[in-house]
Coordinates of C-alpha atoms in Angstrom, one line a residue:
Chain A
X1 CA -12.6 11.9 -33.1
X2 CA -13.7 12.2 -29.1
X3 CA -16.0 14.6 -28.1
X4 CA -16.9 15.4 -25.0
X5 CA -20.7 17.0 -24.4
X6 CA -21.3 19.0 -21.0
X7 CA -25.0 19.7 -21.1
X8 CA -26.2 21.6 -17.9
X9 CA -23.4 20.3 -15.6
X10 CA -24.9 21.0 -11.8
X11 CA -23.0 19.4 -8.8
X12 CA -24.5 20.2 -5.0
X13 CA -22.6 18.3 -2.3
X14 CA -24.9 17.7 0.7
X15 CA -24.1 18.4 4.0
X16 CA -21.0 16.7 6.4
X17 CA -20.0 16.3 9.9
X18 CA -17.2 18.9 8.8
X19 CA -19.2 21.0 7.0
X20 CA -23.0 21.7 7.6
X21 CA -24.2 23.4 4.6
X22 CA -24.3 22.2 0.9
X23 CA -22.0 23.2 -1.3
X24 CA -22.3 23.8 -5.2
X25 CA -19.1 23.1 -7.0
X26 CA -21.0 23.5 -11.1
X27 CA -23.9 24.9 -11.4
X28 CA -25.4 24.2 -14.8
X29 CA -22.0 24.0 -16.5
X30 CA -22.2 23.6 -20.2
X31 CA -19.9 23.1 -23.1
X32 CA -18.6 20.6 -25.6
X33 CA -15.1 19.9 -27.1
X34 CA -14.9 18.2 -30.1
X35 CA -11.9 16.7 -31.8
X36 CA -8.1 17.1 -30.8
X37 CA -7.4 19.6 -29.3
X38 CA -6.3 20.8 -25.8
X39 CA -8.5 22.8 -23.3
X40 CA -7.8 24.5 -20.3
X41 CA -10.4 25.0 -17.6
X42 CA -9.4 28.4 -15.1
X43 CA -10.7 29.2 -12.3
X44 CA -10.4 30.3 -8.4
X45 CA -10.7 27.5 -5.9
X46 CA -14.8 26.5 -5.5
X47 CA -15.1 26.8 -8.9
X48 CA -15.3 22.8 -9.5
X49 CA -12.4 22.8 -12.1
X50 CA -11.8 19.4 -10.0
X51 CA -15.6 18.0 -9.5
X52 CA -15.8 18.6 -13.2
X53 CA -13.1 16.4 -14.1
X54 CA -14.2 13.5 -11.9
X55 CA -18.0 13.9 -13.1
X56 CA -15.9 12.9 -16.7
X57 CA -14.0 9.9 -15.5
X58 CA -16.9 9.1 -14.1
X59 CA -15.5 8.6 -10.4
X60 CA -18.7 11.3 -9.0
X61 CA -22.1 11.3 -10.3
X62 CA -23.8 14.6 -10.8
X63 CA -26.6 16.3 -9.5
X64 CA -28.2 17.3 -12.6
X65 CA -26.9 17.6 -16.3
X66 CA -25.2 14.9 -18.3
X67 CA -21.4 14.9 -19.9
X68 CA -20.8 12.4 -22.5
X69 CA -17.5 11.5 -23.9
X70 CA -17.9 9.6 -26.9
X71 CA -15.1 8.2 -29.5
X72 CA -17.1 7.8 -32.5
X73 CA -19.9 7.0 -30.6
X74 CA -18.9 4.9 -27.9
X75 CA -18.2 5.5 -24.2
X76 CA -14.4 7.4 -25.2
X77 CA -11.8 5.6 -23.2
X78 CA -10.0 8.1 -20.6
X79 CA -6.7 8.7 -19.4
X80 CA -6.5 10.7 -16.0
X81 CA -3.7 12.4 -14.5
X82 CA -4.2 13.6 -11.1
X83 CA -2.8 17.0 -8.9
X84 CA -0.7 14.0 -6.7
X85 CA 1.0 10.9 -8.7
X86 CA -1.4 8.3 -6.9
X87 CA 1.2 5.3 -7.7
X88 CA 0.3 1.9 -6.0
X89 CA 3.5 2.1 -3.3
X90 CA 4.2 -1.5 -3.4
X91 CA 4.6 -1.7 -6.6
X92 CA 6.9 -1.2 -9.5
X93 CA 6.8 1.6 -11.7
X94 CA 6.4 -0.7 -14.7
X95 CA 3.7 -3.0 -12.4
X96 CA 2.2 0.4 -12.4
X97 CA 1.6 1.0 -15.6
X98 CA 0.6 -2.4 -16.4
X99 CA -2.3 -2.4 -13.9
X100 CA -4.3 0.4 -15.5
X101 CA -4.0 -1.0 -18.8
X102 CA -5.9 -4.3 -20.6
X103 CA -3.6 -6.8 -21.8
X104 CA -0.5 -8.3 -19.7
X105 CA 2.2 -9.2 -21.9
X106 CA 6.0 -8.7 -23.6
X107 CA 4.3 -5.9 -25.8
X108 CA 2.3 -4.3 -23.1
X109 CA 5.3 -3.7 -21.0
X110 CA 7.7 -2.6 -24.2
X111 CA 4.6 -0.2 -24.6
X112 CA 5.3 0.8 -20.9
X113 CA 8.7 1.4 -21.2
X114 CA 8.1 3.4 -24.6
X115 CA 6.1 5.6 -22.8
X116 CA 8.5 6.4 -19.9
X117 CA 11.1 6.9 -22.0
X118 CA 9.3 9.6 -24.0
X119 CA 9.5 11.3 -20.2
X120 CA 12.7 10.8 -19.8
X121 CA 12.5 7.7 -17.4
X122 CA 14.3 4.6 -19.1
X123 CA 15.9 3.8 -16.4
X124 CA 13.4 3.4 -13.8
X125 CA 10.9 0.9 -14.9
X126 CA 11.8 -1.8 -11.9
X127 CA 12.3 0.7 -8.9
X128 CA 9.3 1.7 -6.9
X129 CA 7.6 4.6 -6.2
X130 CA 9.4 5.6 -3.0
X131 CA 13.0 5.5 -4.6
X132 CA 12.1 8.2 -7.4
X133 CA 11.4 12.0 -6.8
X134 CA 8.1 14.1 -6.6
X135 CA 8.8 15.2 -10.1
X136 CA 9.8 11.8 -11.4
X137 CA 6.8 10.3 -10.0
X138 CA 4.5 12.7 -11.8
X139 CA 5.7 11.8 -15.2
X140 CA 5.2 8.1 -14.4
X141 CA 1.7 9.2 -13.7
X142 CA 1.7 11.0 -17.0
X143 CA 3.0 8.0 -18.9
X144 CA 0.6 5.5 -17.3
X145 CA -2.2 8.1 -19.0
X146 CA -1.0 8.1 -22.4
X147 CA -0.2 4.2 -22.2
X148 CA -4.0 3.3 -22.0
X149 CA -4.2 5.4 -25.3
X150 CA -6.9 7.5 -24.2
X151 CA -9.4 9.3 -26.3
X152 CA -9.7 11.7 -23.9
X153 CA -6.7 13.2 -21.3
X154 CA -7.9 14.4 -18.0
X155 CA -5.3 16.2 -16.5
X156 CA -6.0 17.8 -13.0
X157 CA -3.3 20.3 -12.1
X158 CA -0.7 17.9 -12.6
X159 CA 2.3 20.0 -12.6
X160 CA 0.9 22.3 -9.6
X161 CA 2.8 20.0 -6.3
X162 CA 5.6 20.8 -8.1
X163 CA 8.9 23.6 -7.7
X164 CA 8.6 26.3 -10.6
X165 CA 11.3 24.3 -12.5
X166 CA 10.4 20.6 -12.4
X167 CA 6.7 21.9 -13.4
X168 CA 8.6 23.9 -16.6
X169 CA 10.2 21.0 -16.9
X170 CA 7.6 18.2 -17.4
X171 CA 5.1 21.1 -19.0
X172 CA 8.0 20.9 -22.0
X173 CA 7.2 17.0 -21.8
X174 CA 3.4 17.3 -22.2
X175 CA 3.4 19.9 -25.0
X176 CA 6.0 17.3 -26.7
X177 CA 4.1 14.2 -25.9
X178 CA 1.2 15.9 -27.0
X179 CA 2.2 17.0 -30.0
X180 CA 2.9 13.2 -31.2
X181 CA -0.1 12.1 -30.0
X182 CA -2.5 15.0 -30.4
X183 CA -5.6 13.6 -27.8
X184 CA -8.5 15.7 -27.2
X185 CA -7.6 16.8 -24.1
X186 CA -9.4 18.7 -21.1
X187 CA -7.2 20.2 -18.8
X188 CA -7.8 21.9 -15.2
X189 CA -5.1 24.7 -14.0
X190 CA -5.8 27.9 -11.7
X191 CA -2.1 28.7 -13.8
X192 CA -2.8 31.1 -16.8
X193 CA 0.7 30.4 -17.7
X194 CA 0.4 26.5 -17.5
X195 CA -3.2 27.7 -19.6
X196 CA -1.9 29.3 -22.1
X197 CA 1.3 27.5 -22.4
X198 CA -0.5 24.5 -23.6
X199 CA -3.8 24.7 -24.3
X200 CA -6.1 25.6 -27.9
X201 CA -8.5 26.9 -25.7
X202 CA -9.0 28.6 -22.4
X203 CA -12.7 28.3 -20.9
X204 CA -12.9 30.2 -17.5
X205 CA -15.0 29.8 -14.9
X206 CA -16.5 31.6 -12.4
X207 CA -16.9 30.8 -8.6
X208 CA -20.1 28.4 -8.5
X209 CA -18.5 26.4 -11.5
X210 CA -20.1 28.5 -14.2
X211 CA -18.8 29.7 -17.6
X212 CA -17.3 33.1 -17.5
X213 CA -15.7 32.9 -20.8
X214 CA -14.3 30.7 -23.8
X215 CA -10.7 32.0 -25.4
X216 CA -9.0 30.8 -28.4
X217 CA -5.5 30.7 -27.8
X218 CA -3.9 30.8 -31.8
X219 CA -0.4 30.5 -30.8
X220 CA 2.1 28.5 -32.7
X221 CA 3.7 25.5 -31.0
X222 CA 5.7 24.2 -29.4
X223 CA 5.4 27.5 -27.6
X224 CA 7.9 28.7 -24.7
X225 CA 6.9 30.2 -21.2
X226 CA 9.5 32.7 -21.9
X227 CA 8.1 33.8 -25.8
X228 CA 6.4 37.6 -26.0
X229 CA 3.4 36.0 -27.6
X230 CA 2.9 33.4 -24.9
X231 CA 3.8 36.2 -22.5
X232 CA 1.4 38.9 -24.1
X233 CA -1.7 36.0 -24.4
X234 CA -1.3 35.8 -20.2
X235 CA -1.5 39.4 -19.6
X236 CA -4.7 39.3 -22.2
X237 CA -6.4 36.1 -20.3
X238 CA -5.2 37.6 -16.7
X239 CA -7.3 41.3 -18.1
X240 CA -10.4 39.4 -18.9
X241 CA -10.2 37.8 -15.3
X242 CA -9.9 41.1 -13.9
X243 CA -12.5 42.1 -16.0
X244 CA -14.5 38.9 -14.3
X245 CA -13.8 40.3 -10.4
X246 CA -12.8 37.2 -9.6
X247 CA -12.7 36.9 -5.8
X248 CA -9.4 35.0 -6.4
X249 CA -6.7 37.1 -8.7
X250 CA -4.3 34.9 -10.1
X251 CA -0.7 35.1 -10.8
X252 CA 1.5 34.4 -14.0
X253 CA 5.2 33.0 -13.0
X254 CA 7.9 32.8 -14.8
Chain B
X1 CA 16.1 20.5 -21.6
X2 CA 14.0 17.5 -20.8
X3 CA 16.5 14.9 -21.0
X4 CA 19.0 17.0 -19.8
X5 CA 16.6 17.4 -16.4
X6 CA 15.4 13.9 -16.6
X7 CA 20.1 13.4 -16.1
X8 CA 19.9 15.9 -13.5
X9 CA 16.9 13.8 -11.4
X10 CA 19.0 10.2 -12.0
X11 CA 22.3 11.9 -11.7
X12 CA 20.8 13.6 -7.9
X13 CA 19.5 10.5 -6.8
X14 CA 22.9 8.8 -7.4
X15 CA 25.0 11.3 -6.0
X16 CA 22.8 11.5 -3.0
X17 CA 23.7 7.7 -2.4
X18 CA 27.0 8.1 -3.3
X19 CA 27.6 10.2 -0.6
X20 CA 26.9 7.7 2.0
X21 CA 30.1 6.5 1.1
X22 CA 31.9 2.9 1.5
X23 CA 30.9 1.0 4.4
X24 CA 33.0 2.4 7.5
X25 CA 34.8 -0.4 9.4
X26 CA 33.0 -1.9 11.9
X27 CA 34.2 -0.5 15.6
X28 CA 33.5 -1.3 19.0
X29 CA 30.2 0.1 19.7
X30 CA 28.7 -0.9 16.7
X31 CA 29.7 -4.4 17.2
X32 CA 28.0 -4.1 20.9
X33 CA 24.8 -2.5 18.6
X34 CA 24.2 -5.4 16.3
X35 CA 20.7 -7.4 16.9
X36 CA 22.3 -10.8 17.4
X37 CA 24.5 -9.7 19.6
X38 CA 22.0 -7.8 21.6
X39 CA 19.6 -10.6 21.4
X40 CA 22.3 -12.8 23.3
X41 CA 22.7 -10.8 25.9
X42 CA 19.0 -10.3 26.7
X43 CA 19.1 -14.2 26.5
X44 CA 22.1 -14.9 28.9
X45 CA 20.8 -12.0 31.1
X46 CA 17.6 -13.7 31.6
X47 CA 19.5 -17.3 32.0
X48 CA 20.9 -15.5 35.1
X49 CA 18.4 -14.1 36.2
X50 CA 16.8 -17.7 36.0
X51 CA 19.4 -18.9 37.4
X52 CA 19.6 -16.9 40.5
X53 CA 15.9 -17.4 41.2
X54 CA 16.3 -20.9 41.6
X55 CA 19.1 -20.4 43.9
X56 CA 16.8 -18.3 46.6
X57 CA 13.9 -20.7 45.6
X58 CA 14.9 -24.3 45.8
X59 CA 11.0 -24.7 43.7
X60 CA 12.8 -23.2 41.0
X61 CA 14.9 -25.9 38.9
X62 CA 17.9 -24.9 37.8
X63 CA 19.2 -23.8 34.2
X64 CA 21.3 -26.9 34.5
X65 CA 19.1 -29.0 35.7
X66 CA 16.3 -28.1 33.2
X67 CA 19.2 -28.4 30.2
X68 CA 19.9 -32.1 31.8
X69 CA 16.4 -33.1 31.9
X70 CA 15.5 -32.1 28.5
X71 CA 18.5 -33.6 26.5
X72 CA 17.2 -37.0 28.2
X73 CA 13.8 -36.5 27.2
X74 CA 15.2 -34.9 23.3
X75 CA 17.4 -38.0 23.2
X76 CA 14.9 -40.5 24.6
X77 CA 16.8 -41.5 27.5
X78 CA 15.8 -42.6 30.9
X79 CA 13.7 -40.3 33.5
X80 CA 14.0 -43.0 36.3
X81 CA 11.8 -45.6 37.2
X82 CA 9.3 -46.6 33.8
X83 CA 9.4 -43.0 33.0
X84 CA 11.5 -42.3 29.6
X85 CA 12.6 -39.3 27.5
X86 CA 9.8 -38.5 24.8
X87 CA 9.9 -35.4 22.6
X88 CA 9.7 -36.1 18.4
X89 CA 6.0 -37.9 18.5
X90 CA 4.5 -35.1 21.0
X91 CA 6.3 -32.0 18.8
X92 CA 5.3 -34.2 15.2
X93 CA 1.5 -34.3 16.9
X94 CA 1.4 -30.4 17.8
X95 CA 3.0 -29.1 14.9
X96 CA 0.6 -31.3 12.8
X97 CA -2.1 -29.6 14.2
X98 CA -0.6 -26.5 14.5
X99 CA -0.1 -26.4 10.5
X100 CA -3.9 -27.6 9.9
X101 CA -5.2 -25.1 12.2
X102 CA -3.4 -22.2 10.4
X103 CA -4.2 -23.7 6.7
X104 CA -7.8 -23.0 7.3
X105 CA -7.7 -20.4 10.0
X106 CA -5.3 -18.0 7.4
X107 CA -7.5 -17.8 4.3
X108 CA -10.5 -17.9 6.4
X109 CA -9.3 -15.5 8.3
X110 CA -7.9 -13.3 5.3
X111 CA -11.2 -13.3 2.8
X112 CA -13.2 -12.5 6.1
X113 CA -11.6 -9.9 6.6
X114 CA -11.1 -8.7 2.8
X115 CA -14.7 -8.8 3.0
X116 CA -15.5 -7.0 6.1
X117 CA -13.0 -4.2 5.1
X118 CA -14.5 -3.6 1.6
X119 CA -18.3 -4.5 1.9
X120 CA -20.0 -1.9 3.8
X121 CA -23.0 -4.0 4.7
X122 CA -20.7 -7.2 5.6
X123 CA -18.9 -4.8 7.9
X124 CA -22.6 -4.4 10.1
X125 CA -23.1 -8.1 9.5
X126 CA -19.6 -9.2 10.9
X127 CA -17.7 -6.9 12.9
X128 CA -19.2 -7.2 16.2
X129 CA -18.8 -10.9 15.5
X130 CA -15.5 -11.3 15.3
X131 CA -14.7 -9.1 18.0
X132 CA -16.7 -11.2 20.1
X133 CA -14.6 -13.9 19.0
X134 CA -11.1 -11.8 19.5
X135 CA -12.6 -10.8 23.0
X136 CA -12.4 -14.9 24.2
X137 CA -9.7 -16.1 25.8
X138 CA -7.9 -19.1 24.0
X139 CA -9.0 -21.0 27.7
X140 CA -12.4 -21.1 26.3
X141 CA -11.7 -21.9 23.3
X142 CA -9.8 -24.9 25.3
X143 CA -13.0 -25.9 27.2
X144 CA -15.6 -25.8 24.0
X145 CA -13.2 -27.6 21.8
X146 CA -12.2 -30.7 24.5
X147 CA -16.3 -31.3 25.2
X148 CA -17.5 -30.7 21.3
X149 CA -14.7 -32.9 20.0
X150 CA -13.6 -34.8 23.2
X151 CA -9.8 -36.1 23.1
X152 CA -9.1 -36.0 18.9
X153 CA -6.8 -33.8 17.3
X154 CA -9.9 -31.8 15.8
X155 CA -10.3 -29.7 19.6
X156 CA -6.6 -28.3 19.6
X157 CA -6.9 -27.7 15.4
X158 CA -10.4 -25.7 16.1
X159 CA -9.1 -24.4 18.7
X160 CA -5.9 -22.7 16.6
X161 CA -8.8 -21.6 13.6
X162 CA -11.0 -19.6 15.9
X163 CA -8.4 -17.8 17.7
X164 CA -6.5 -17.0 13.9
X165 CA -9.8 -16.0 12.3
X166 CA -10.3 -13.1 14.4
X167 CA -7.0 -11.9 14.2
X168 CA -6.6 -12.1 10.5
X169 CA -9.8 -10.3 10.1
X170 CA -9.4 -7.8 11.7
X171 CA -6.0 -6.5 10.9
X172 CA -6.3 -7.2 7.2
X173 CA -10.2 -5.6 7.9
X174 CA -8.1 -2.3 9.0
X175 CA -5.9 -2.8 6.0
X176 CA -8.4 -2.3 3.1
X177 CA -9.9 0.7 5.2
X178 CA -6.7 2.2 5.2
X179 CA -5.9 2.1 1.5
X180 CA -5.7 5.2 -0.2
X181 CA -9.2 6.6 -1.7
X182 CA -7.1 8.0 -3.8
X183 CA -5.5 5.3 -4.9
X184 CA -9.0 3.5 -5.7
X185 CA -10.1 6.2 -7.1
X186 CA -7.2 6.2 -9.9
X187 CA -8.4 2.7 -9.9
X188 CA -11.8 3.8 -11.1
X189 CA -10.3 6.0 -13.3
X190 CA -9.1 4.0 -15.3
X191 CA -12.2 1.1 -15.3
X192 CA -9.3 -1.1 -14.0
X193 CA -11.1 -4.5 -13.3
X194 CA -12.3 -5.5 -10.1
X195 CA -9.9 -8.9 -9.9
X196 CA -6.8 -7.1 -10.5
X197 CA -8.1 -4.0 -7.9
X198 CA -8.2 -6.9 -5.4
X199 CA -5.0 -8.6 -6.2
X200 CA -3.0 -4.9 -6.3
X201 CA -4.6 -2.4 -5.1
X202 CA -6.3 -4.1 -1.7
X203 CA -4.2 -7.1 -1.0
X204 CA -1.0 -5.0 -1.8
X205 CA -2.4 -1.9 0.6
X206 CA -3.7 -4.3 3.4
X207 CA 0.0 -6.2 3.1
X208 CA 1.1 -4.9 6.6
X209 CA -1.8 -5.0 8.4
X210 CA -2.1 -8.5 7.2
X211 CA 1.5 -9.2 8.3
X212 CA 0.6 -8.3 12.1
X213 CA -2.3 -10.3 11.7
X214 CA -0.1 -13.4 10.8
X215 CA 2.5 -12.9 13.4
X216 CA -0.2 -12.0 15.9
X217 CA -2.1 -15.4 14.6
X218 CA 1.1 -17.5 14.5
X219 CA 1.8 -16.3 18.6
X220 CA -2.1 -17.0 19.8
X221 CA -2.7 -20.0 18.0
X222 CA 0.1 -21.9 19.2
X223 CA -0.9 -20.6 22.8
X224 CA -4.5 -21.7 22.1
X225 CA -2.8 -25.1 21.3
X226 CA -1.3 -25.5 24.0
X227 CA -4.0 -24.9 26.1
X228 CA -6.0 -27.5 24.6
X229 CA -3.9 -30.2 24.5
X230 CA -3.3 -29.0 28.5
X231 CA -6.7 -29.8 28.9
X232 CA -8.2 -31.9 26.8
X233 CA -5.7 -34.4 24.7
X234 CA -3.3 -37.2 25.2
X235 CA -1.0 -36.3 22.8
X236 CA 1.0 -33.1 22.0
X237 CA 3.4 -30.6 23.6
X238 CA 1.0 -29.3 25.8
X239 CA 0.0 -32.8 26.8
X240 CA 3.6 -33.6 27.7
X241 CA 4.1 -30.7 29.4
X242 CA 0.9 -31.4 32.0
X243 CA 2.7 -34.7 32.4
X244 CA 5.8 -33.5 33.8
X245 CA 3.8 -30.9 36.4
X246 CA 1.6 -33.5 37.5
X247 CA 4.5 -35.8 37.7
X248 CA 5.4 -32.6 39.9
X249 CA 9.0 -33.2 38.1
X250 CA 9.4 -29.2 37.6
X251 CA 12.1 -29.4 35.2
X252 CA 10.7 -31.3 32.6
X253 CA 7.2 -28.8 32.4
X254 CA 9.8 -25.7 32.5
X255 CA 11.4 -26.9 29.5
X256 CA 8.9 -28.0 27.6
X257 CA 8.0 -24.2 28.4
X258 CA 11.0 -23.1 27.0
X259 CA 10.4 -25.1 24.3
X260 CA 7.5 -23.2 23.2
X261 CA 8.6 -20.2 23.5
X262 CA 12.1 -20.9 21.3
X263 CA 10.1 -23.0 18.6
X264 CA 7.7 -19.8 18.5
X265 CA 10.8 -17.3 18.0
X266 CA 12.2 -19.5 15.6
X267 CA 9.0 -19.6 13.4
X268 CA 9.0 -15.7 13.7
X269 CA 12.8 -15.5 12.9
X270 CA 12.8 -17.9 10.0
X271 CA 9.8 -18.1 8.4
X272 CA 7.4 -14.4 9.0
X273 CA 11.0 -12.4 8.9
X274 CA 12.3 -13.0 5.7
X275 CA 8.9 -13.2 4.3
X276 CA 7.8 -9.7 5.8
X277 CA 11.4 -8.6 4.3
X278 CA 10.3 -9.7 0.8
X279 CA 6.6 -8.1 1.1
X280 CA 8.0 -4.8 1.9
X281 CA 10.9 -4.3 -0.5
X282 CA 9.0 -1.7 -1.8
X283 CA 9.2 0.2 1.5
X284 CA 12.7 0.7 1.3
X285 CA 14.6 4.2 1.9
X286 CA 14.7 6.3 -1.0
X287 CA 17.9 7.6 -2.7
X288 CA 20.2 4.9 -1.0
X289 CA 18.5 1.4 -1.9
X290 CA 18.4 3.7 -5.8
X291 CA 22.3 3.8 -5.9
X292 CA 22.8 0.4 -4.5
X293 CA 20.5 -0.7 -7.5
X294 CA 22.4 1.3 -10.0

C-alpha cells in the first residue's frame, strides 16, 4: 500500500532576470495520502500545484519541509502524466514507452501494447508521435505512466490542453484504467468538473500554496459528467471555492 | 464511447490522408520542377558560362580541353613527353587519408560536443578552445601539419582531424543544449538510467545538429586535406592538382578542381543524404504518412 506524506512543504523560487522578486509556490503545505485512493489537488494559478507534483516526482527540490512517497516502507515508483505528452519525437510510440521501462524484452513490448490497447491505441505502436493527434499523444502519455507499474501515479492537468470532447474522452479512459489498477493517484487540476469526476478526495489549495479545504467525494463509480449527483457535487465544491474567496473563480463545464 | 472515439481518431487521420488522393499524371511544369532536372540544368548553365569565359579569356581552358585532358589522366595515357596520366593512385591515397581523418575526428568531435553540451563545467573549459579551432583557417593547419610531420601522410590526416573536431563539437553541443528540458524532466521523473538517456534523449535529440556538423565536416575536412596535400605532400589529389599548376598545364589543374567538387557532391548525395533521410523518418508530415502506412 502506497503512502504519500507531505509535511510543511515550502518552495520558494529565487529571483531571476525575468522576475526580480522571489516567488513562493508552496507555503508550508501538509497533507497525507494513504492507500489506493484518487486525490485531486485543486487551486488557482500560483497555488503551487505543479510544483507539488514535481517535488513528489523528485524533479524539483523543496526549500523546506519534506515529501515521502513510500511503498511498503521503500521509495515508491512514480508514474507521471504531464500537461503535454512529452514524447521523444524521434522514437516510435512503443519505443517511447519502453524508454521509461526497466527491462527491454518481448514481454515488455507486449506489456506496452497491452496498455496502448487500454487507451484505445492498439494500431499505433510503430508510428511516430508526429503522426498522431494531440489527444492520441496524450493517451500514449497515460499508457506510459501505467506501464511502469507505478506505486504512485502523478497527473499534472493532463486534459487541460485538449478540446472539451477529447478531454472528456480521455477522462473516461483514465477512470476505466484506474478502476482496473487502483493506483494511488495525485491529480492536479484547476477544473472542478474533472476533479469531481475522477477523485475520491479533493484538496483545495489557496494562492501561496497552503491547504484550504479537504472534501471527500463519496460518489459511486464509474461516474459520468452529466450525472446529477456529480453535478451537485461540483456545485458544492464551487460554493466552497466562493467561500474561500479565491482570486480566480473556477467554472465547471459540461 | 471511448472506443468509438479512438476509431474516429484513426478514421479521421486516414480520411485526411485519403484526401490527397491518387497521384496526378505528371505535367510539363511538374517535370521541369524535379530536383534532378534542375540540377542538370544548373550544371549545363555552369558549363556554358565556363565555355564562354574560355572564349573571352584565352588563359582559361575550355570545357572540351579539360575533358580531353582528364580522360588522358584517368586512362593513364600520355600527356606528351615523359608525362603520363595518373589518377587512381593519388585519388586512393587522398581518400585513405580522408577516411582515417574522419574516422578519428568525427567520434572525437561528437563526444566532445556531447560533453560540452551536457556538462556545465566542461562547457567553460572547452567552449573557447573549440571556437578558436573553428576560427582558424584550414591553411594554418596545412602549414602546421607540414612543419610537424613533414611530407608523411600524418600531416593531411591531422589537418582533417583538427578541422572536423570543432565542427562536430560545436554543432552537437548546440543540439544537446536544445533538447527540450521537458523531456529531460520526464526522464528524471521516471528514473530513466543515464546510459539510456544518453542514447535516446541526448543522442536522438542532437541528431539534426549532428548531421549539420557531419555535412560541414565532410566539406571542410576535404578542403583541408587538399590544401595540406597542395603545400606539404608528394602524393594525393591536392599534390596532383599543384603538379599541373606548377607545370602550367591549366586543363589539368582545373580538371582536378572539378573532380574535388564532383567527389564531395557524390559523397553528400550517395552517403549523407540517404543516411539523413533514414535518420529523420520521424520528422514526416502527419496524416499523409500515416495513411501511406495504413
